[in-house]
Amino acid sequence: MDPFIVKAIQLILSLSLLIILHELGHFIPAKLFKTRVEKFFLFFDVKFALFKKKIGETVYGIGWLPLGGYVKISGMIDESMDKEQMAQEPKEWEFRSKPAWQRLIIMLGGVTVNLVLGFLIYMMIIFVWGTAFVGPEQMPEGFAVNDSFKEYGFQDGDRILKLNGEEFQNSLDINKYLFMRDVNSITVLHQDGEEQTIDIPEDIGTQMWDAGIMQPFVPIQHPVLDTVVADMAAGKAGLQKGDSIISLNNEEIGYWHDVAPIATNNKEKEIEVVFKRDGKILSKKLTPDDDGKLGIAPLSDIKIERKKYGFSGSISEGFKYGYWTLRDYVAQFQYVFTKKGATQLGGFGAIGGLFPDTWNWYGFWNTTALISIILAFMNILPIPALDGGHVMFLIYEMVTGRKPNDKFMEVAQMVGFFILIALVLYANGNDIYRAIRDSGIFN
């Protein structure tokens, strides 16, 4: 099946699950507090619905516009902007008639469900599949180090032993830790056998972002091809899995990390690749695309180990993994507000790209847990029209004893709604731009 279709199916299934459970997080406490819920919809039913059925006092349905979902709670100023209902005298079953603490619980329900769900999925993943790690013993060739990091004392071939004085279990996480966590020192084992502890600048994450160096440590691998994308440069030139690259553009290729800089420096220029196949030396002409990509991936020399956990161990490890996933996302959120960060925003295309190309339950659940935690964080932001906006006004009411008037809430809701629509259009516009750019239509 086409990878695009596989990703689309996973995206729809994942979002449907997360939206329904998020809305249940509002629905259940509303019902517990005897608040009337008029509608419960997966996706938006603008003008019409694909399916709807009334059960009791609630209409359940599926809309045609897959931008989320909603529950319509009586007596609440929300995206429905039901001014007629709000103009009438409050009824005892309406949201506005309930104590502030009950309304706060109802509004926090969706975010709470998404957060708890993300943690539970990580616990399940770790219980079923365990965790993968690559220690210094599993990558004897070590890392190729970006030149800017060699100034600190790192060398090609270094293996990571410790971070901040503590043993570092998964060497492949080093770039993530440098960018998003507090790393003060790294202890490495050089290829000559010398062990050295290197101090790291406090603002290393910002330096990496500004310089565009997000992968300062790249595992050293031999230039033997494992994957060749048929409709990209290497595939069109006739390269095959198992080919070993000898030189590119007349420059010798010793290791895999030598390939990318040459290809990047020769975007959209024809260059020669010399390679070995079945003992024979062959050469082909190829042209890297406008991103300097050739469409190849190496046969990995890295040995990935897995650690299994029992039931109780998977709970604690899953909680820890969920906590750091949330913390890392919050830490990198600051970069969204930079000029460069704004261009990196993505919509449904970017989210769909997180899923694997082929159906893979591990990949599906791992991505679903990540999206669930992201949705929890994004929804609690204090933006009117989001749960966080309602929570912000409720906290104001509980602290001051004064409820914002309905007119103010209506205006705030409309402003928040337009902000969200603008962000959705902008993010998905970025996806479309990147898709057109990568397609080569305007080359």
Short mmCIF file of C-alpha atoms in Angstrom, two decimals:
data_model
loop_
_atom_site.label_atom_id
_atom_site.label_comp_id
_atom_site.label_asym_id
_atom_site.label_seq_id
_atom_site.Cartn_x
_atom_site.Cartn_y
_atom_site.Cartn_z
CA MET A 1 0.00 0.00 0.00
CA ASP A 2 1.16 3.52 -0.80
CA PRO A 3 3.00 5.09 2.21
CA PHE A 4 0.81 8.21 1.96
CA ILE A 5 -2.35 6.10 2.37
CA VAL A 6 -0.84 4.20 5.29
CA LYS A 7 0.10 7.44 7.05
CA ALA A 8 -3.34 8.95 6.34
CA ILE A 9 -5.15 5.93 7.81
CA GLN A 10 -2.99 6.03 10.93
CA LEU A 11 -3.50 9.78 11.30
CA ILE A 12 -7.30 9.56 11.03
CA LEU A 13 -7.48 6.59 13.40
CA SER A 14 -5.18 8.23 15.95
CA LEU A 15 -6.90 11.63 15.89
CA SER A 16 -10.36 10.05 16.06
CA LEU A 17 -9.36 8.10 19.17
CA LEU A 18 -7.78 11.14 20.84
CA ILE A 19 -10.67 13.49 19.98
CA ILE A 20 -13.36 11.12 21.26
CA LEU A 21 -11.51 10.51 24.53
CA HIS A 22 -10.77 14.23 24.92
CA GLU A 23 -14.44 15.11 24.54
CA LEU A 24 -15.38 12.31 26.95
CA GLY A 25 -13.14 14.11 29.42
CA HIS A 26 -15.60 17.03 29.26
CA PHE A 27 -18.74 14.93 28.83
CA ILE A 28 -18.36 12.63 31.86
CA PRO A 29 -17.84 15.31 34.56
CA ALA A 30 -20.60 17.41 32.96
CA LYS A 31 -23.02 14.52 33.34
CA LEU A 32 -21.78 13.81 36.88
CA PHE A 33 -22.57 17.40 37.82
CA LYS A 34 -26.01 17.09 36.13
CA THR A 35 -25.11 19.52 33.36
CA ARG A 36 -26.97 19.03 30.08
CA VAL A 37 -24.83 18.09 27.08
CA GLU A 38 -26.69 18.89 23.85
CA LYS A 39 -24.17 17.54 21.31
CA PHE A 40 -21.20 15.13 21.22
CA PHE A 41 -19.46 15.19 17.83
CA LEU A 42 -16.37 13.70 16.27
CA PHE A 43 -15.27 16.28 13.66
CA PHE A 44 -17.28 19.43 12.93
CA ASP A 45 -20.80 19.31 11.45
CA VAL A 46 -20.77 22.65 9.60
CA LYS A 47 -24.16 22.83 7.82
CA PHE A 48 -24.61 19.05 7.93
CA ALA A 49 -23.38 15.84 9.57
CA LEU A 50 -22.34 12.50 8.07
CA PHE A 51 -24.18 10.77 10.91
CA LYS A 52 -26.17 11.81 13.95
CA LYS A 53 -28.52 10.19 16.43
CA LYS A 54 -30.22 11.58 19.52
CA ILE A 55 -30.02 9.45 22.63
CA GLY A 56 -31.68 10.97 25.65
CA GLU A 57 -30.92 14.70 25.71
CA THR A 58 -27.70 14.42 23.65
CA VAL A 59 -27.21 14.26 19.87
CA TYR A 60 -24.23 12.05 19.00
CA GLY A 61 -22.69 12.36 15.55
CA ILE A 62 -19.82 12.51 13.08
CA GLY A 63 -19.17 15.72 11.15
CA TRP A 64 -17.59 16.06 7.73
CA LEU A 65 -14.86 18.58 8.61
CA PRO A 66 -11.97 16.69 10.30
CA LEU A 67 -10.50 19.58 12.28
CA GLY A 68 -11.34 18.27 15.74
CA GLY A 69 -14.50 17.57 17.67
CA TYR A 70 -16.68 19.11 20.35
CA VAL A 71 -19.31 18.73 23.03
CA LYS A 72 -21.97 21.45 23.21
CA ILE A 73 -22.79 22.05 26.87
CA SER A 74 -25.96 23.98 27.72
CA GLY A 75 -25.41 27.49 29.06
CA MET A 76 -21.79 27.79 27.99
CA ILE A 77 -20.30 30.40 25.65
CA ASP A 78 -18.33 28.29 23.19
CA GLU A 79 -17.64 28.04 19.46
CA SER A 80 -21.36 27.56 18.76
CA MET A 81 -21.98 31.20 19.90
CA ASP A 82 -25.55 30.32 20.89
CA LYS A 83 -26.64 33.87 21.91
CA GLU A 84 -30.34 32.95 21.99
CA GLN A 85 -29.82 30.44 24.77
CA MET A 86 -27.56 32.78 26.71
CA ALA A 87 -30.20 35.56 26.55
CA GLN A 88 -32.67 33.45 28.55
CA GLU A 89 -32.77 33.02 32.32
CA PRO A 90 -30.19 30.45 33.53
CA LYS A 91 -31.57 26.93 34.11
CA GLU A 92 -30.35 24.64 36.86
CA TRP A 93 -28.96 22.14 34.32
CA GLU A 94 -26.85 24.75 32.52
CA PHE A 95 -23.10 25.14 32.77
CA ARG A 96 -23.36 28.80 33.88
CA SER A 97 -25.52 27.76 36.86
CA LYS A 98 -22.92 25.41 38.31
CA PRO A 99 -20.35 26.41 40.96
CA ALA A 100 -17.03 27.64 39.57
CA TRP A 101 -15.14 24.59 40.89
CA GLN A 102 -17.46 22.23 39.00
CA ARG A 103 -17.08 24.25 35.82
CA LEU A 104 -13.31 24.17 36.25
CA ILE A 105 -13.31 20.36 36.54
CA ILE A 106 -15.48 20.08 33.41
CA MET A 107 -13.11 22.30 31.43
CA LEU A 108 -9.97 20.52 32.65
CA GLY A 109 -11.41 17.09 31.84
CA GLY A 110 -10.29 16.92 28.20
CA VAL A 111 -6.71 17.98 28.89
CA THR A 112 -6.51 15.57 31.84
CA VAL A 113 -7.68 12.65 29.69
CA ASN A 114 -5.14 13.42 26.94
CA LEU A 115 -2.31 13.71 29.44
CA VAL A 116 -3.22 10.52 31.33
CA LEU A 117 -3.80 8.66 28.05
CA GLY A 118 -0.34 9.59 26.76
CA PHE A 119 1.28 8.30 29.96
CA LEU A 120 -0.78 5.07 29.89
CA ILE A 121 0.15 4.37 26.26
CA TYR A 122 3.84 4.81 27.06
CA MET A 123 3.45 2.39 29.97
CA MET A 124 1.80 -0.13 27.63
CA ILE A 125 4.51 0.31 24.99
CA ILE A 126 7.28 -0.28 27.50
CA PHE A 127 5.48 -3.31 28.97
CA VAL A 128 5.00 -4.91 25.52
CA TRP A 129 8.15 -3.83 23.64
CA GLY A 130 10.52 -2.62 26.35
CA THR A 131 12.98 0.21 25.63
CA ALA A 132 15.70 0.39 22.98
CA PHE A 133 19.16 1.68 23.74
CA VAL A 134 22.60 1.94 22.19
CA GLY A 135 25.49 2.16 24.63
CA PRO A 136 29.15 2.88 23.84
CA GLU A 137 29.79 -0.86 23.42
CA GLN A 138 27.10 -1.10 20.73
CA MET A 139 28.72 1.58 18.51
CA PRO A 140 32.48 0.89 18.45
CA GLU A 141 33.08 3.43 15.65
CA GLY A 142 31.64 6.21 17.82
CA PHE A 143 30.31 9.53 16.50
CA ALA A 144 31.28 11.86 13.70
CA VAL A 145 31.39 15.30 15.35
CA ASN A 146 30.38 18.61 13.80
CA ASP A 147 33.34 20.98 13.43
CA SER A 148 31.81 23.59 15.76
CA PHE A 149 31.73 21.01 18.57
CA LYS A 150 35.32 19.98 17.99
CA GLU A 151 36.25 23.40 19.38
CA TYR A 152 35.06 22.15 22.80
CA GLY A 153 37.39 19.14 22.63
CA PHE A 154 35.23 16.48 20.95
CA GLN A 155 36.80 14.27 18.28
CA ASP A 156 35.53 12.04 15.51
CA GLY A 157 35.15 8.54 16.88
CA ASP A 158 34.16 9.68 20.39
CA ARG A 159 31.87 7.41 22.39
CA ILE A 160 29.59 8.94 25.03
CA LEU A 161 30.14 7.54 28.53
CA LYS A 162 28.50 10.01 30.92
CA LEU A 163 26.31 13.11 31.04
CA ASN A 164 26.65 15.44 34.03
CA GLY A 165 28.78 12.80 35.72
CA GLU A 166 26.18 10.03 35.41
CA GLU A 167 26.23 7.00 33.13
CA PHE A 168 24.39 7.70 29.87
CA GLN A 169 22.36 4.71 28.72
CA ASN A 170 21.27 5.62 25.18
CA SER A 171 24.01 7.33 23.17
CA LEU A 172 21.62 8.11 20.30
CA ASP A 173 19.75 10.55 22.56
CA ILE A 174 22.76 12.86 22.88
CA ASN A 175 21.52 15.50 20.40
CA LYS A 176 18.07 15.65 22.03
CA TYR A 177 19.62 16.11 25.48
CA LEU A 178 21.91 18.89 24.27
CA PHE A 179 19.06 20.78 22.62
CA MET A 180 16.31 20.42 25.21
CA ARG A 181 17.80 19.46 28.57
CA ASP A 182 20.36 20.77 31.00
CA VAL A 183 23.72 19.28 30.01
CA ASN A 184 26.70 20.67 31.92
CA SER A 185 29.35 18.15 30.99
CA ILE A 186 29.90 15.13 28.73
CA THR A 187 32.45 12.42 29.40
CA VAL A 188 33.71 10.76 26.23
CA LEU A 189 36.09 7.96 25.32
CA HIS A 190 38.34 9.01 22.45
CA GLN A 191 39.46 6.45 19.87
CA ASP A 192 43.00 6.53 21.33
CA GLY A 193 41.59 5.23 24.64
CA GLU A 194 41.78 8.53 26.51
CA GLU A 195 38.76 9.45 28.65
CA GLN A 196 37.89 13.15 28.84
CA THR A 197 35.17 15.21 30.55
CA ILE A 198 34.18 18.26 28.49
CA ASP A 199 32.25 21.25 29.86
CA ILE A 200 29.21 22.37 27.84
CA PRO A 201 28.03 26.01 27.54
CA GLU A 202 24.79 26.77 29.38
CA ASP A 203 23.08 28.09 26.23
CA ILE A 204 24.12 25.21 23.97
CA GLY A 205 20.52 24.56 22.84
CA THR A 206 20.12 28.14 21.62
CA GLN A 207 23.49 27.98 19.88
CA MET A 208 22.45 24.80 18.06
CA TRP A 209 19.15 26.37 16.99
CA ASP A 210 20.72 29.62 15.75
CA ALA A 211 23.44 27.79 13.83
CA GLY A 212 21.05 25.19 12.42
CA ILE A 213 23.18 22.38 13.86
CA MET A 214 20.55 20.02 15.27
CA GLN A 215 22.65 16.86 14.83
CA PRO A 216 26.17 17.72 16.07
CA PHE A 217 26.79 14.03 16.81
CA VAL A 218 26.14 11.57 13.97
CA PRO A 219 26.89 7.84 14.39
CA ILE A 220 29.81 6.74 12.23
CA GLN A 221 28.62 4.15 9.73
CA HIS A 222 30.17 2.60 6.65
CA PRO A 223 28.83 3.89 3.29
CA VAL A 224 26.98 0.70 2.34
CA LEU A 225 23.45 1.30 1.04
CA ASP A 226 20.47 -0.26 2.75
CA THR A 227 17.67 1.91 1.31
CA VAL A 228 17.47 3.46 -2.16
CA VAL A 229 14.36 5.55 -2.93
CA ALA A 230 13.28 4.69 -6.49
CA ASP A 231 12.08 8.14 -7.58
CA MET A 232 14.98 10.13 -6.12
CA ALA A 233 18.46 10.81 -7.49
CA ALA A 234 20.21 7.58 -6.47
CA GLY A 235 17.30 5.37 -7.52
CA LYS A 236 17.02 7.05 -10.92
CA ALA A 237 20.77 6.62 -11.43
CA GLY A 238 20.49 2.88 -10.80
CA LEU A 239 22.12 2.49 -7.39
CA GLN A 240 20.98 -0.57 -5.42
CA LYS A 241 20.88 -1.92 -1.90
CA GLY A 242 24.28 -3.33 -0.97
CA ASP A 243 26.29 -0.89 -3.10
CA SER A 244 29.30 0.55 -1.26
CA ILE A 245 30.11 4.18 -2.10
CA ILE A 246 33.79 4.86 -2.82
CA SER A 247 33.71 8.50 -3.91
CA LEU A 248 31.27 11.30 -4.62
CA ASN A 249 32.11 14.21 -6.89
CA ASN A 250 35.75 12.96 -6.95
CA GLU A 251 35.97 13.16 -3.14
CA GLU A 252 36.78 9.98 -1.24
CA ILE A 253 34.02 8.63 1.01
CA GLY A 254 35.46 6.97 4.09
CA TYR A 255 32.27 6.89 6.18
CA TRP A 256 28.60 7.61 5.70
CA HIS A 257 28.76 11.08 7.26
CA ASP A 258 31.05 12.17 4.40
CA VAL A 259 28.15 11.84 1.92
CA ALA A 260 25.73 14.55 3.11
CA PRO A 261 28.09 17.59 2.99
CA ILE A 262 29.12 16.82 -0.60
CA ALA A 263 25.54 16.29 -1.75
CA THR A 264 24.40 19.46 0.06
CA ASN A 265 27.15 21.53 -1.56
CA ASN A 266 26.09 20.31 -4.99
CA LYS A 267 22.32 20.85 -4.93
CA GLU A 268 20.77 20.41 -8.38
CA LYS A 269 24.23 19.86 -9.95
CA GLU A 270 25.21 16.69 -11.76
CA ILE A 271 27.96 14.81 -9.93
CA GLU A 272 29.62 11.41 -10.24
CA VAL A 273 29.29 8.61 -7.72
CA VAL A 274 31.80 5.74 -7.76
CA PHE A 275 30.74 2.58 -5.94
CA LYS A 276 31.49 -1.12 -5.53
CA ARG A 277 28.95 -3.80 -6.42
CA ASP A 278 29.72 -7.53 -6.32
CA GLY A 279 33.45 -6.80 -6.41
CA LYS A 280 33.21 -4.51 -9.45
CA ILE A 281 33.91 -0.77 -9.46
CA LEU A 282 31.12 1.18 -11.20
CA SER A 283 30.22 4.84 -11.65
CA LYS A 284 27.02 6.78 -12.33
CA LYS A 285 25.95 10.37 -12.77
CA LEU A 286 23.29 11.75 -10.44
CA THR A 287 21.85 15.10 -9.36
CA PRO A 288 21.02 15.89 -5.71
CA ASP A 289 17.63 17.60 -5.30
CA ASP A 290 17.16 21.19 -4.09
CA ASP A 291 17.60 20.01 -0.49
CA GLY A 292 20.83 18.18 -1.33
CA LYS A 293 19.13 14.79 -0.89
CA LEU A 294 20.05 11.67 -2.85
CA GLY A 295 17.38 9.30 -1.51
CA ILE A 296 19.66 6.80 0.22
CA ALA A 297 20.14 5.42 3.72
CA PRO A 298 22.99 3.29 5.10
CA LEU A 299 23.15 -0.28 6.31
CA SER A 300 23.42 0.29 10.04
CA ASP A 301 26.50 -0.92 11.91
CA ILE A 302 24.86 -0.03 15.22
CA LYS A 303 23.66 -2.84 17.46
CA ILE A 304 20.37 -1.84 19.14
CA GLU A 305 19.71 -3.53 22.47
CA ARG A 306 16.31 -3.84 24.16
CA LYS A 307 15.53 -3.82 27.86
CA LYS A 308 12.36 -5.57 29.01
CA TYR A 309 10.26 -4.54 32.02
CA GLY A 310 7.72 -6.24 34.25
CA PHE A 311 4.32 -4.75 35.00
CA SER A 312 5.40 -2.47 37.87
CA GLY A 313 8.64 -1.51 36.14
CA SER A 314 6.77 -0.51 32.97
CA ILE A 315 4.50 1.78 35.01
CA SER A 316 7.38 3.73 36.58
CA GLU A 317 9.43 3.76 33.37
CA GLY A 318 6.40 4.76 31.29
CA PHE A 319 5.59 7.60 33.68
CA LYS A 320 9.17 8.83 33.50
CA TYR A 321 9.16 8.65 29.70
CA GLY A 322 5.85 10.54 29.51
CA TYR A 323 7.13 13.21 31.90
CA TRP A 324 10.27 13.83 29.84
CA THR A 325 8.29 13.82 26.59
CA LEU A 326 6.08 16.59 27.95
CA ARG A 327 9.01 18.50 29.44
CA ASP A 328 11.00 18.27 26.19
CA TYR A 329 8.05 19.53 24.16
CA VAL A 330 7.55 22.48 26.51
CA ALA A 331 11.29 23.23 26.38
CA GLN A 332 11.37 23.42 22.59
CA PHE A 333 8.10 25.37 22.38
CA GLN A 334 10.03 28.59 23.06
CA TYR A 335 11.58 28.35 19.58
CA VAL A 336 8.14 28.58 17.92
CA PHE A 337 8.18 32.31 18.65
CA THR A 338 11.36 32.92 16.66
CA LYS A 339 11.40 33.90 12.98
CA LYS A 340 12.94 30.57 12.07
CA GLY A 341 10.53 28.65 14.30
CA ALA A 342 7.48 30.14 12.59
CA THR A 343 8.56 28.56 9.30
CA GLN A 344 8.81 25.15 10.97
CA LEU A 345 5.15 25.07 12.08
CA GLY A 346 3.26 22.19 10.50
CA GLY A 347 -0.35 21.09 10.17
CA PHE A 348 -1.95 17.75 9.44
CA GLY A 349 0.71 16.89 6.87
CA ALA A 350 3.48 17.32 9.44
CA ILE A 351 1.53 15.31 12.03
CA GLY A 352 0.86 12.55 9.50
CA GLY A 353 4.57 12.48 8.69
CA LEU A 354 5.28 11.34 12.26
CA PHE A 355 3.71 7.95 11.55
CA PRO A 356 5.71 5.09 9.94
CA ASP A 357 5.47 4.40 6.19
CA THR A 358 4.28 0.84 6.77
CA TRP A 359 1.72 -0.32 9.32
CA ASN A 360 3.53 -0.76 12.59
CA TRP A 361 1.70 -1.00 15.91
CA TYR A 362 4.74 0.14 17.88
CA GLY A 363 5.13 3.23 15.68
CA PHE A 364 1.39 3.92 15.71
CA TRP A 365 1.04 3.84 19.50
CA ASN A 366 4.29 5.73 20.06
CA THR A 367 3.15 8.56 17.78
CA THR A 368 -0.38 8.54 19.24
CA ALA A 369 1.03 8.94 22.75
CA LEU A 370 3.19 11.86 21.60
CA ILE A 371 0.24 13.59 19.88
CA SER A 372 -1.93 13.05 22.97
CA ILE A 373 0.61 14.80 25.18
CA ILE A 374 1.04 17.61 22.63
CA LEU A 375 -2.75 18.08 22.48
CA ALA A 376 -2.90 18.29 26.28
CA PHE A 377 -0.24 21.01 26.35
CA MET A 378 -1.64 22.98 23.41
CA ASN A 379 -5.20 22.85 24.76
CA ILE A 380 -4.23 24.25 28.15
CA LEU A 381 -2.62 27.36 26.63
CA PRO A 382 -4.53 30.46 27.84
CA ILE A 383 -6.05 31.25 24.45
CA PRO A 384 -9.80 31.99 24.31
CA ALA A 385 -11.65 29.22 22.40
CA LEU A 386 -9.24 26.63 23.84
CA ASP A 387 -9.84 24.83 27.14
CA GLY A 388 -7.02 26.90 28.62
CA GLY A 389 -8.87 30.11 27.80
CA HIS A 390 -11.97 28.96 29.67
CA VAL A 391 -9.78 27.81 32.58
CA MET A 392 -8.06 31.22 32.67
CA PHE A 393 -11.40 33.05 33.00
CA LEU A 394 -12.66 30.56 35.60
CA ILE A 395 -9.55 31.05 37.74
CA TYR A 396 -10.04 34.82 37.45
CA GLU A 397 -13.63 34.36 38.66
CA MET A 398 -12.58 32.13 41.59
CA VAL A 399 -9.85 34.58 42.68
CA THR A 400 -11.78 37.84 42.29
CA GLY A 401 -15.31 36.56 42.94
CA ARG A 402 -16.45 38.30 39.72
CA LYS A 403 -17.58 36.50 36.59
CA PRO A 404 -16.61 38.10 33.23
CA ASN A 405 -19.79 39.35 31.55
CA ASP A 406 -21.28 37.46 28.62
CA LYS A 407 -20.47 40.16 26.07
CA PHE A 408 -16.79 40.07 27.00
CA MET A 409 -16.79 36.26 26.80
CA GLU A 410 -18.42 36.33 23.36
CA VAL A 411 -15.81 38.76 22.02
CA ALA A 412 -12.95 36.79 23.61
CA GLN A 413 -14.34 33.57 22.14
CA MET A 414 -14.52 35.08 18.65
CA VAL A 415 -11.00 36.53 18.89
CA GLY A 416 -9.63 33.19 20.08
CA PHE A 417 -11.50 31.35 17.34
CA PHE A 418 -10.03 33.56 14.62
CA ILE A 419 -6.54 33.17 16.10
CA LEU A 420 -6.91 29.39 15.97
CA ILE A 421 -8.24 29.43 12.40
CA ALA A 422 -5.32 31.65 11.35
CA LEU A 423 -2.81 29.27 12.99
CA VAL A 424 -4.42 26.22 11.37
CA LEU A 425 -4.38 27.88 7.94
CA TYR A 426 -0.79 29.05 8.41
CA ALA A 427 0.49 25.66 9.65
CA ASN A 428 -1.24 23.72 6.88
CA GLY A 429 -0.10 26.36 4.39
CA ASN A 430 3.47 25.55 5.44
CA ASP A 431 2.75 21.86 4.74
CA ILE A 432 1.44 22.68 1.27
CA TYR A 433 4.41 24.93 0.53
CA ARG A 434 6.88 22.23 1.60
CA ALA A 435 5.04 19.59 -0.46
CA ILE A 436 5.13 21.79 -3.59
CA ARG A 437 8.77 22.68 -2.98
CA ASP A 438 9.78 19.03 -2.53
CA SER A 439 7.80 17.95 -5.61
CA GLY A 440 10.07 20.03 -7.83
CA ILE A 441 7.12 21.58 -9.71
CA PHE A 442 8.76 25.03 -9.72
CA ASN A 443 12.34 23.85 -10.31
#
